[in-house]
Amino acid sequence: MNPIEHRIELRDVTKRFGDFTAIAPLDLQVIQGEFIALLGPAGAGKTTILRIIAGLEKPTSGTIHLDGFDVTSMPAPRRDVAMAFESPALYPHLTVERNLALPMRAQHIPRNAIERRVSEVIDRLRLGPVRRRKPWRLSTSECRRVSLGRAMVRDAKCVLFDEPLVHFDGEEREHMRRELRAIHAELRATTVLSTRDPLDAISTADRIVVVNQGRVLQSDTPQAIYDRPADLFVARYLGAQAMSFLSASHADGIARLTCCNLAIPVDDRGAQPVDAARITLGIRPEHVRIDPRGVPATAVVTNSTPNGVVDLRLGDVPIRASAQPGRQLQNGEIVPIRLDSAGCRWFDATSGKALPWRTRTEST
């Protein structure tokens, strides 16, 4: 792709604070109009990446490009990047309306256009009842919405959101996810959001960039990452409760589960594990079925959930499975299960990296 098609591009960027490396050599490209989510735990380097893009931090090495131009040495005010911080930084003497309007006034936009745009953002973010209040009279979530609105109201080259939904819960969080996505669909603004919540990323972004310890572990669509995580960290982080992990060993095209001595034939061409005795099977509930046909193992029910997912134990290891609609399982009931070969994901337990193996259909 021609570099100018990248609205944002980080090339071999590092950031160190003394002896601490916050960002390891990192490359990141964001296409114009794309919505990406930086997903990772606290301390993964997400906020530092946003601050480097915005010009609030200078990289230790590497370059930052906006629309193909090197802006590494350009100060933040000249980059035309809007950013909403995790802690709202509102002007205490200004009302909600005036806080929202301030970025547009700085751009010398006509007053009627400012009023129209501010009203649109107020309606979208449900700020109508508090539009004339000052920050000290707002709740935490209201302050957060004003901070988000102030970033959205501008026609900036790109919009950066640092943990924008961390202060919202329940229905309000669901609403804010929908609004972030709707506003992006309407404006097609290049958007980078950081979050530690996988559901925030899946619900809003075109592409998820999983980050940990200042490194990009995987970058792809939400569905692709869900289907084929690049390593055990990604598999556990993107739905830690959804995917079950079973230890296994491998020899002569056979993976053998430790918990129940189940042998699973695999097409093991390609990368091999560091230690054949230490591999891991990852499998999601929709690929673990309660089925009496060709079943090589049994499980003990420990819990049943309304959405048809049941918690089981395969040997001494917990595993989640899908139950048929309407089937009621009792705690302690013995049931046969079948592993769907299409859903088996194999990992090197030593390095954590995904193995490019396919499970042969005759296995389960």
mmCIF file of C-alpha atoms in Angstrom:
data_model
loop_
_atom_site.group_PDB
_atom_site.id
_atom_site.type_symbol
_atom_site.label_atom_id
_atom_site.label_comp_id
_atom_site.label_asym_id
_atom_site.label_seq_id
_atom_site.Cartn_x
_atom_site.Cartn_y
_atom_site.Cartn_z
ATOM 1 C CA MET A 1 0.000 0.000 0.000
ATOM 2 C CA ASN A 2 1.220 3.489 -0.823
ATOM 3 C CA PRO A 3 2.401 5.158 2.423
ATOM 4 C CA ILE A 4 0.247 8.247 1.761
ATOM 5 C CA GLU A 5 -2.851 6.075 2.181
ATOM 6 C CA HIS A 6 -1.891 5.693 5.832
ATOM 7 C CA ARG A 7 -3.327 8.536 7.865
ATOM 8 C CA ILE A 8 -1.171 7.424 10.817
ATOM 9 C CA GLU A 9 2.079 5.520 10.590
ATOM 10 C CA LEU A 10 4.590 4.686 13.317
ATOM 11 C CA ARG A 11 7.888 3.353 12.000
ATOM 12 C CA ASP A 12 10.219 1.449 14.325
ATOM 13 C CA VAL A 13 9.116 3.575 17.289
ATOM 14 C CA THR A 14 10.582 3.001 20.745
ATOM 15 C CA LYS A 15 10.011 4.848 23.991
ATOM 16 C CA ARG A 16 12.130 4.512 27.112
ATOM 17 C CA PHE A 17 11.767 6.195 30.471
ATOM 18 C CA GLY A 18 15.191 5.813 32.031
ATOM 19 C CA ASP A 19 15.900 2.081 32.178
ATOM 20 C CA PHE A 20 12.258 1.164 31.542
ATOM 21 C CA THR A 21 11.206 0.371 27.966
ATOM 22 C CA ALA A 22 7.546 1.363 27.565
ATOM 23 C CA ILE A 23 7.447 0.772 23.802
ATOM 24 C CA ALA A 24 9.672 -1.796 22.128
ATOM 25 C CA PRO A 25 10.413 -1.311 18.402
ATOM 26 C CA LEU A 26 6.885 -0.923 17.083
ATOM 27 C CA ASP A 27 5.339 -0.441 13.648
ATOM 28 C CA LEU A 28 1.721 0.626 13.299
ATOM 29 C CA GLN A 29 -0.315 1.805 10.314
ATOM 30 C CA VAL A 30 -3.848 3.198 10.397
ATOM 31 C CA ILE A 31 -5.672 3.716 7.109
ATOM 32 C CA GLN A 32 -7.652 6.914 6.576
ATOM 33 C CA GLY A 33 -11.145 6.477 7.993
ATOM 34 C CA GLU A 34 -10.271 3.314 9.930
ATOM 35 C CA PHE A 35 -11.323 2.679 13.533
ATOM 36 C CA ILE A 36 -8.744 0.630 15.449
ATOM 37 C CA ALA A 37 -8.636 -0.433 19.080
ATOM 38 C CA LEU A 38 -5.406 -0.845 21.028
ATOM 39 C CA LEU A 39 -6.287 -3.696 23.378
ATOM 40 C CA GLY A 40 -4.159 -4.802 26.305
ATOM 41 C CA PRO A 41 -3.806 -4.838 30.087
ATOM 42 C CA ALA A 42 -2.814 -1.865 32.226
ATOM 43 C CA GLY A 43 0.819 -0.985 31.570
ATOM 44 C CA ALA A 44 0.844 -2.507 28.082
ATOM 45 C CA GLY A 45 1.929 0.788 26.473
ATOM 46 C CA LYS A 46 -1.424 1.828 24.946
ATOM 47 C CA THR A 47 -1.546 5.335 26.415
ATOM 48 C CA THR A 48 2.097 5.962 25.515
ATOM 49 C CA ILE A 49 1.344 5.043 21.880
ATOM 50 C CA LEU A 50 -1.554 7.520 21.824
ATOM 51 C CA ARG A 51 0.541 10.282 23.388
ATOM 52 C CA ILE A 52 3.299 9.702 20.829
ATOM 53 C CA ILE A 53 0.780 9.998 17.970
ATOM 54 C CA ALA A 54 -0.662 13.173 19.501
ATOM 55 C CA GLY A 55 2.787 14.722 19.986
ATOM 56 C CA LEU A 56 2.549 14.800 23.781
ATOM 57 C CA GLU A 57 5.497 12.389 24.066
ATOM 58 C CA LYS A 58 8.563 12.226 21.837
ATOM 59 C CA PRO A 59 9.745 8.776 20.824
ATOM 60 C CA THR A 60 13.194 7.695 21.923
ATOM 61 C CA SER A 61 13.742 6.508 18.355
ATOM 62 C CA GLY A 62 11.691 5.989 15.215
ATOM 63 C CA THR A 63 9.389 8.310 13.293
ATOM 64 C CA ILE A 64 5.708 9.287 13.225
ATOM 65 C CA HIS A 65 3.950 10.111 9.976
ATOM 66 C CA LEU A 66 0.558 11.737 9.385
ATOM 67 C CA ASP A 67 -0.761 11.652 5.816
ATOM 68 C CA GLY A 68 2.706 10.644 4.651
ATOM 69 C CA PHE A 69 4.504 13.575 6.302
ATOM 70 C CA ASP A 70 7.103 13.086 9.033
ATOM 71 C CA VAL A 71 5.727 14.906 12.094
ATOM 72 C CA THR A 72 8.135 13.448 14.658
ATOM 73 C CA SER A 73 9.486 16.856 15.625
ATOM 74 C CA MET A 74 6.187 18.727 15.092
ATOM 75 C CA PRO A 75 4.569 20.076 18.304
ATOM 76 C CA ALA A 76 1.176 18.745 19.337
ATOM 77 C CA PRO A 77 -0.912 21.864 18.458
ATOM 78 C CA ARG A 78 0.203 21.680 14.812
ATOM 79 C CA ARG A 79 -0.666 18.010 14.292
ATOM 80 C CA ASP A 80 -4.454 18.494 14.163
ATOM 81 C CA VAL A 81 -5.061 15.466 16.382
ATOM 82 C CA ALA A 82 -7.949 15.405 18.890
ATOM 83 C CA MET A 83 -7.483 13.372 22.065
ATOM 84 C CA ALA A 84 -9.795 12.455 24.937
ATOM 85 C CA PHE A 85 -7.800 11.551 28.036
ATOM 86 C CA GLU A 86 -8.702 8.863 30.564
ATOM 87 C CA SER A 87 -9.041 11.590 33.208
ATOM 88 C CA PRO A 88 -11.325 14.342 31.841
ATOM 89 C CA ALA A 89 -9.505 17.673 31.649
ATOM 90 C CA LEU A 90 -12.421 20.115 31.531
ATOM 91 C CA TYR A 91 -12.260 23.857 32.061
ATOM 92 C CA PRO A 92 -13.971 24.348 35.459
ATOM 93 C CA HIS A 93 -15.253 27.866 34.692
ATOM 94 C CA LEU A 94 -16.998 26.857 31.443
ATOM 95 C CA THR A 95 -20.377 25.162 31.004
ATOM 96 C CA VAL A 96 -20.754 21.862 29.170
ATOM 97 C CA GLU A 97 -21.741 23.739 25.991
ATOM 98 C CA ARG A 98 -18.756 26.054 26.159
ATOM 99 C CA ASN A 99 -16.328 23.227 26.973
ATOM 100 C CA LEU A 100 -17.560 21.413 23.864
ATOM 101 C CA ALA A 101 -17.406 24.517 21.690
ATOM 102 C CA LEU A 102 -13.896 25.580 22.700
ATOM 103 C CA PRO A 103 -11.949 23.396 20.189
ATOM 104 C CA MET A 104 -14.102 24.699 17.325
ATOM 105 C CA ARG A 105 -13.724 28.312 18.450
ATOM 106 C CA ALA A 106 -9.957 27.834 18.374
ATOM 107 C CA GLN A 107 -10.335 26.854 14.700
ATOM 108 C CA HIS A 108 -12.335 30.065 14.010
ATOM 109 C CA ILE A 109 -15.361 28.113 12.784
ATOM 110 C CA PRO A 110 -18.521 30.239 12.266
ATOM 111 C CA ARG A 111 -20.745 30.546 15.305
ATOM 112 C CA ASN A 112 -23.843 28.962 13.744
ATOM 113 C CA ALA A 113 -21.813 25.920 12.657
ATOM 114 C CA ILE A 114 -20.398 25.599 16.189
ATOM 115 C CA GLU A 115 -23.851 25.752 17.748
ATOM 116 C CA ARG A 116 -25.225 23.156 15.348
ATOM 117 C CA ARG A 117 -22.356 20.724 15.874
ATOM 118 C CA VAL A 118 -22.342 21.146 19.674
ATOM 119 C CA SER A 119 -26.085 20.439 19.793
ATOM 120 C CA GLU A 120 -25.602 17.269 17.732
ATOM 121 C CA VAL A 121 -22.909 15.994 20.106
ATOM 122 C CA ILE A 122 -24.982 16.901 23.181
ATOM 123 C CA ASP A 123 -27.936 14.919 21.821
ATOM 124 C CA ARG A 124 -25.789 11.903 20.927
ATOM 125 C CA LEU A 125 -24.108 11.765 24.319
ATOM 126 C CA ARG A 126 -27.294 12.433 26.323
ATOM 127 C CA LEU A 127 -25.969 15.662 27.793
ATOM 128 C CA GLY A 128 -29.088 17.774 27.228
ATOM 129 C CA PRO A 129 -30.137 18.050 30.902
ATOM 130 C CA VAL A 130 -26.670 19.251 31.962
ATOM 131 C CA ARG A 131 -25.669 21.385 28.964
ATOM 132 C CA ARG A 132 -25.563 24.601 31.043
ATOM 133 C CA ARG A 133 -23.851 23.104 34.082
ATOM 134 C CA LYS A 134 -20.194 23.542 34.983
ATOM 135 C CA PRO A 135 -17.946 20.523 35.595
ATOM 136 C CA TRP A 136 -18.154 20.639 39.384
ATOM 137 C CA ARG A 137 -21.899 19.907 39.115
ATOM 138 C CA LEU A 138 -21.454 16.862 36.870
ATOM 139 C CA SER A 139 -21.177 13.177 37.737
ATOM 140 C CA THR A 140 -18.075 11.200 36.805
ATOM 141 C CA SER A 141 -19.757 9.669 33.752
ATOM 142 C CA GLU A 142 -21.116 13.066 32.649
ATOM 143 C CA CYS A 143 -17.616 14.564 32.847
ATOM 144 C CA ARG A 144 -16.358 11.639 30.805
ATOM 145 C CA ARG A 145 -19.010 12.181 28.149
ATOM 146 C CA VAL A 146 -18.112 15.852 27.884
ATOM 147 C CA SER A 147 -14.458 14.915 27.443
ATOM 148 C CA LEU A 148 -15.393 12.459 24.668
ATOM 149 C CA GLY A 149 -17.616 15.056 23.040
ATOM 150 C CA ARG A 150 -14.870 17.636 23.011
ATOM 151 C CA ALA A 151 -12.702 15.256 20.968
ATOM 152 C CA MET A 152 -15.589 14.317 18.662
ATOM 153 C CA VAL A 153 -16.750 17.844 17.937
ATOM 154 C CA ARG A 154 -13.640 18.771 15.953
ATOM 155 C CA ASP A 155 -13.001 17.915 12.337
ATOM 156 C CA ALA A 156 -9.510 16.659 13.204
ATOM 157 C CA LYS A 157 -7.243 14.445 11.092
ATOM 158 C CA CYS A 158 -7.614 11.721 13.692
ATOM 159 C CA VAL A 159 -9.313 11.209 17.025
ATOM 160 C CA LEU A 160 -7.621 9.386 19.924
ATOM 161 C CA PHE A 161 -9.598 7.968 22.853
ATOM 162 C CA ASP A 162 -7.691 6.820 25.944
ATOM 163 C CA GLU A 163 -9.826 4.303 27.881
ATOM 164 C CA PRO A 164 -12.996 6.221 26.939
ATOM 165 C CA LEU A 165 -15.476 3.784 28.504
ATOM 166 C CA VAL A 166 -13.705 2.892 31.737
ATOM 167 C CA HIS A 167 -16.077 4.997 33.882
ATOM 168 C CA PHE A 168 -19.291 3.615 32.343
ATOM 169 C CA ASP A 169 -21.193 0.525 33.428
ATOM 170 C CA GLY A 170 -24.106 -1.578 32.247
ATOM 171 C CA GLU A 171 -26.598 -0.026 29.840
ATOM 172 C CA GLU A 172 -24.732 3.280 29.754
ATOM 173 C CA ARG A 173 -21.560 1.532 28.590
ATOM 174 C CA GLU A 174 -23.511 -0.315 25.894
ATOM 175 C CA HIS A 175 -24.988 2.988 24.736
ATOM 176 C CA MET A 176 -21.575 4.647 24.574
ATOM 177 C CA ARG A 177 -20.161 1.759 22.535
ATOM 178 C CA ARG A 178 -22.993 2.149 20.038
ATOM 179 C CA GLU A 179 -22.557 5.914 19.888
ATOM 180 C CA LEU A 180 -18.797 5.722 19.319
ATOM 181 C CA ARG A 181 -19.427 3.319 16.466
ATOM 182 C CA ALA A 182 -22.314 5.394 15.043
ATOM 183 C CA ILE A 183 -20.345 8.636 15.146
ATOM 184 C CA HIS A 184 -17.419 6.984 13.412
ATOM 185 C CA ALA A 185 -19.726 5.560 10.710
ATOM 186 C CA GLU A 186 -21.172 9.028 10.184
ATOM 187 C CA LEU A 187 -17.956 11.049 10.152
ATOM 188 C CA ARG A 188 -15.461 8.389 8.978
ATOM 189 C CA ALA A 189 -12.870 10.040 11.203
ATOM 190 C CA THR A 190 -9.648 8.087 11.619
ATOM 191 C CA THR A 191 -10.006 6.800 15.184
ATOM 192 C CA VAL A 192 -7.657 5.067 17.624
ATOM 193 C CA LEU A 193 -9.156 3.851 20.904
ATOM 194 C CA SER A 194 -7.269 2.257 23.780
ATOM 195 C CA THR A 195 -9.002 -0.159 26.121
ATOM 196 C CA ARG A 196 -8.312 -3.066 28.434
ATOM 197 C CA ASP A 197 -11.835 -4.456 27.857
ATOM 198 C CA PRO A 198 -12.073 -6.925 24.940
ATOM 199 C CA LEU A 199 -15.814 -6.259 24.540
ATOM 200 C CA ASP A 200 -15.156 -2.533 24.038
ATOM 201 C CA ALA A 201 -12.719 -3.384 21.251
ATOM 202 C CA ILE A 202 -14.924 -5.996 19.589
ATOM 203 C CA SER A 203 -18.008 -3.739 19.728
ATOM 204 C CA THR A 204 -16.434 -0.629 18.247
ATOM 205 C CA ALA A 205 -13.362 -1.275 16.112
ATOM 206 C CA ASP A 206 -12.750 -2.308 12.503
ATOM 207 C CA ARG A 207 -9.431 -3.760 13.599
ATOM 208 C CA ILE A 208 -7.949 -4.750 16.955
ATOM 209 C CA VAL A 209 -4.260 -4.319 17.746
ATOM 210 C CA VAL A 210 -3.399 -6.459 20.773
ATOM 211 C CA VAL A 211 -0.539 -4.905 22.747
ATOM 212 C CA ASN A 212 1.426 -6.172 25.718
ATOM 213 C CA GLN A 213 4.685 -4.937 27.241
ATOM 214 C CA GLY A 214 5.016 -2.347 24.502
ATOM 215 C CA ARG A 215 4.811 -4.863 21.656
ATOM 216 C CA VAL A 216 2.136 -5.605 19.072
ATOM 217 C CA LEU A 217 1.178 -9.272 19.420
ATOM 218 C CA GLN A 218 -1.545 -9.406 16.772
ATOM 219 C CA SER A 219 -3.347 -6.995 14.461
ATOM 220 C CA ASP A 220 -6.476 -8.119 12.623
ATOM 221 C CA THR A 221 -10.260 -7.911 12.507
ATOM 222 C CA PRO A 222 -12.103 -8.830 15.720
ATOM 223 C CA GLN A 223 -13.439 -12.022 14.128
ATOM 224 C CA ALA A 224 -10.027 -13.122 12.831
ATOM 225 C CA ILE A 225 -8.407 -12.630 16.244
ATOM 226 C CA TYR A 226 -11.275 -14.449 17.944
ATOM 227 C CA ASP A 227 -11.009 -17.347 15.494
ATOM 228 C CA ARG A 228 -7.218 -17.635 15.331
ATOM 229 C CA PRO A 229 -5.357 -15.939 18.202
ATOM 230 C CA ALA A 230 -1.628 -15.547 17.526
ATOM 231 C CA ASP A 231 -0.518 -16.823 20.931
ATOM 232 C CA LEU A 232 -1.729 -17.920 24.343
ATOM 233 C CA PHE A 233 -1.730 -14.377 25.719
ATOM 234 C CA VAL A 234 -4.118 -13.192 22.992
ATOM 235 C CA ALA A 235 -6.263 -16.327 23.322
ATOM 236 C CA ARG A 236 -6.615 -15.835 27.073
ATOM 237 C CA TYR A 237 -7.067 -12.072 26.945
ATOM 238 C CA LEU A 238 -9.660 -11.973 24.177
ATOM 239 C CA GLY A 239 -12.301 -13.920 26.032
ATOM 240 C CA ALA A 240 -10.420 -15.571 28.880
ATOM 241 C CA GLN A 241 -13.608 -17.144 30.244
ATOM 242 C CA ALA A 242 -14.772 -18.314 26.820
ATOM 243 C CA MET A 243 -11.820 -20.407 25.658
ATOM 244 C CA SER A 244 -10.831 -23.545 27.557
ATOM 245 C CA PHE A 245 -7.172 -24.589 27.704
ATOM 246 C CA LEU A 246 -6.096 -28.228 27.968
ATOM 247 C CA SER A 247 -2.511 -29.421 28.378
ATOM 248 C CA ALA A 248 -1.251 -32.053 25.936
ATOM 249 C CA SER A 249 1.817 -33.782 24.551
ATOM 250 C CA HIS A 250 2.663 -34.513 20.924
ATOM 251 C CA ALA A 251 4.349 -37.359 19.061
ATOM 252 C CA ASP A 252 4.034 -38.910 15.584
ATOM 253 C CA GLY A 253 1.068 -36.815 14.482
ATOM 254 C CA ILE A 254 -0.918 -37.457 17.664
ATOM 255 C CA ALA A 255 -1.718 -34.906 20.359
ATOM 256 C CA ARG A 256 -2.664 -36.561 23.647
ATOM 257 C CA LEU A 257 -4.592 -34.629 26.289
ATOM 258 C CA THR A 258 -3.082 -34.940 29.742
ATOM 259 C CA CYS A 259 -6.358 -34.674 31.626
ATOM 260 C CA CYS A 260 -8.060 -37.705 30.080
ATOM 261 C CA ASN A 261 -5.501 -39.409 27.825
ATOM 262 C CA LEU A 262 -7.589 -38.532 24.757
ATOM 263 C CA ALA A 263 -5.615 -38.993 21.498
ATOM 264 C CA ILE A 264 -6.298 -36.416 18.766
ATOM 265 C CA PRO A 265 -4.739 -36.868 15.299
ATOM 266 C CA VAL A 266 -3.237 -33.616 13.966
ATOM 267 C CA ASP A 267 -1.723 -32.468 10.701
ATOM 268 C CA ASP A 268 1.465 -31.184 12.332
ATOM 269 C CA ARG A 269 3.270 -29.779 9.309
ATOM 270 C CA GLY A 270 4.982 -26.440 9.847
ATOM 271 C CA ALA A 271 6.280 -24.989 13.091
ATOM 272 C CA GLN A 272 7.004 -27.429 15.916
ATOM 273 C CA PRO A 273 6.818 -26.847 19.683
ATOM 274 C CA VAL A 274 9.961 -26.175 21.667
ATOM 275 C CA ASP A 275 9.045 -29.127 23.892
ATOM 276 C CA ALA A 276 6.775 -31.806 22.401
ATOM 277 C CA ALA A 277 5.622 -32.730 25.889
ATOM 278 C CA ARG A 278 4.246 -29.215 26.461
ATOM 279 C CA ILE A 279 1.563 -28.121 24.032
ATOM 280 C CA THR A 280 -1.842 -26.586 24.747
ATOM 281 C CA LEU A 281 -5.230 -27.089 23.127
ATOM 282 C CA GLY A 282 -7.498 -24.054 23.139
ATOM 283 C CA ILE A 283 -11.172 -24.573 22.325
ATOM 284 C CA ARG A 284 -14.302 -22.431 22.701
ATOM 285 C CA PRO A 285 -17.662 -23.644 24.073
ATOM 286 C CA GLU A 286 -19.360 -23.660 20.667
ATOM 287 C CA HIS A 287 -16.883 -26.349 19.571
ATOM 288 C CA VAL A 288 -17.416 -28.575 22.627
ATOM 289 C CA ARG A 289 -20.670 -30.433 22.206
ATOM 290 C CA ILE A 290 -22.575 -32.809 24.431
ATOM 291 C CA ASP A 291 -23.069 -35.654 21.976
ATOM 292 C CA PRO A 292 -23.305 -39.431 22.474
ATOM 293 C CA ARG A 293 -21.950 -40.215 18.980
ATOM 294 C CA GLY A 294 -18.302 -41.207 18.752
ATOM 295 C CA VAL A 295 -17.538 -39.724 22.153
ATOM 296 C CA PRO A 296 -14.149 -40.570 23.624
ATOM 297 C CA ALA A 297 -14.534 -38.859 27.006
ATOM 298 C CA THR A 298 -16.996 -37.790 29.671
ATOM 299 C CA ALA A 299 -17.325 -34.716 31.861
ATOM 300 C CA VAL A 300 -18.924 -33.750 35.152
ATOM 301 C CA VAL A 301 -21.290 -30.774 35.167
ATOM 302 C CA THR A 302 -20.362 -28.114 37.701
ATOM 303 C CA ASN A 303 -22.533 -25.226 36.520
ATOM 304 C CA SER A 304 -25.159 -24.378 33.907
ATOM 305 C CA THR A 305 -25.759 -20.919 32.432
ATOM 306 C CA PRO A 306 -28.897 -19.503 30.759
ATOM 307 C CA ASN A 307 -27.151 -18.948 27.399
ATOM 308 C CA GLY A 308 -26.687 -22.660 26.814
ATOM 309 C CA VAL A 309 -23.056 -22.797 27.942
ATOM 310 C CA VAL A 310 -22.255 -25.299 30.673
ATOM 311 C CA ASP A 311 -19.199 -25.560 32.892
ATOM 312 C CA LEU A 312 -17.783 -29.090 32.956
ATOM 313 C CA ARG A 313 -14.718 -30.894 34.148
ATOM 314 C CA LEU A 314 -12.786 -33.142 31.829
ATOM 315 C CA GLY A 315 -10.754 -35.200 34.233
ATOM 316 C CA ASP A 316 -9.502 -32.550 36.641
ATOM 317 C CA VAL A 317 -9.560 -29.713 34.097
ATOM 318 C CA PRO A 318 -12.451 -27.224 33.643
ATOM 319 C CA ILE A 319 -13.944 -26.970 30.160
ATOM 320 C CA ARG A 320 -16.973 -25.107 28.822
ATOM 321 C CA ALA A 321 -19.438 -26.691 26.402
ATOM 322 C CA SER A 322 -22.602 -25.880 24.467
ATOM 323 C CA ALA A 323 -25.760 -27.665 25.549
ATOM 324 C CA GLN A 324 -28.699 -28.347 23.266
ATOM 325 C CA PRO A 325 -31.598 -25.865 23.617
ATOM 326 C CA GLY A 326 -33.955 -26.897 26.368
ATOM 327 C CA ARG A 327 -31.681 -29.542 27.840
ATOM 328 C CA GLN A 328 -31.381 -29.278 31.602
ATOM 329 C CA LEU A 329 -28.218 -30.669 33.191
ATOM 330 C CA GLN A 330 -27.845 -31.389 36.867
ATOM 331 C CA ASN A 331 -24.807 -30.630 38.949
ATOM 332 C CA GLY A 332 -22.603 -33.718 39.059
ATOM 333 C CA GLU A 333 -24.219 -35.347 36.018
ATOM 334 C CA ILE A 334 -21.939 -37.392 33.794
ATOM 335 C CA VAL A 335 -22.221 -36.396 30.113
ATOM 336 C CA PRO A 336 -20.345 -37.377 26.959
ATOM 337 C CA ILE A 337 -18.657 -34.603 25.007
ATOM 338 C CA ARG A 338 -17.245 -34.287 21.522
ATOM 339 C CA LEU A 339 -14.549 -31.814 20.434
ATOM 340 C CA ASP A 340 -15.176 -30.244 17.032
ATOM 341 C CA SER A 341 -11.960 -30.479 15.047
ATOM 342 C CA ALA A 342 -12.707 -27.163 13.299
ATOM 343 C CA GLY A 343 -12.461 -25.340 16.627
ATOM 344 C CA CYS A 344 -9.240 -26.850 17.974
ATOM 345 C CA ARG A 345 -6.389 -24.329 18.286
ATOM 346 C CA TRP A 346 -2.915 -25.575 19.175
ATOM 347 C CA PHE A 347 -0.233 -23.598 21.003
ATOM 348 C CA ASP A 348 3.369 -24.148 22.037
ATOM 349 C CA ALA A 349 3.093 -24.028 25.833
ATOM 350 C CA THR A 350 6.767 -23.014 26.160
ATOM 351 C CA SER A 351 6.807 -20.003 23.811
ATOM 352 C CA GLY A 352 3.069 -19.358 23.844
ATOM 353 C CA LYS A 353 2.970 -19.049 20.046
ATOM 354 C CA ALA A 354 0.156 -20.548 17.981
ATOM 355 C CA LEU A 355 1.037 -23.679 16.028
ATOM 356 C CA PRO A 356 -0.207 -23.867 12.413
ATOM 357 C CA TRP A 357 -1.656 -27.321 12.919
ATOM 358 C CA ARG A 358 -5.013 -28.621 11.761
ATOM 359 C CA THR A 359 -6.946 -31.225 13.674
ATOM 360 C CA ARG A 360 -7.913 -34.186 11.505
ATOM 361 C CA THR A 361 -11.663 -34.752 11.418
ATOM 362 C CA GLU A 362 -11.528 -38.379 12.488
ATOM 363 C CA SER A 363 -10.210 -37.300 15.877
ATOM 364 C CA THR A 364 -13.451 -36.541 17.667
#
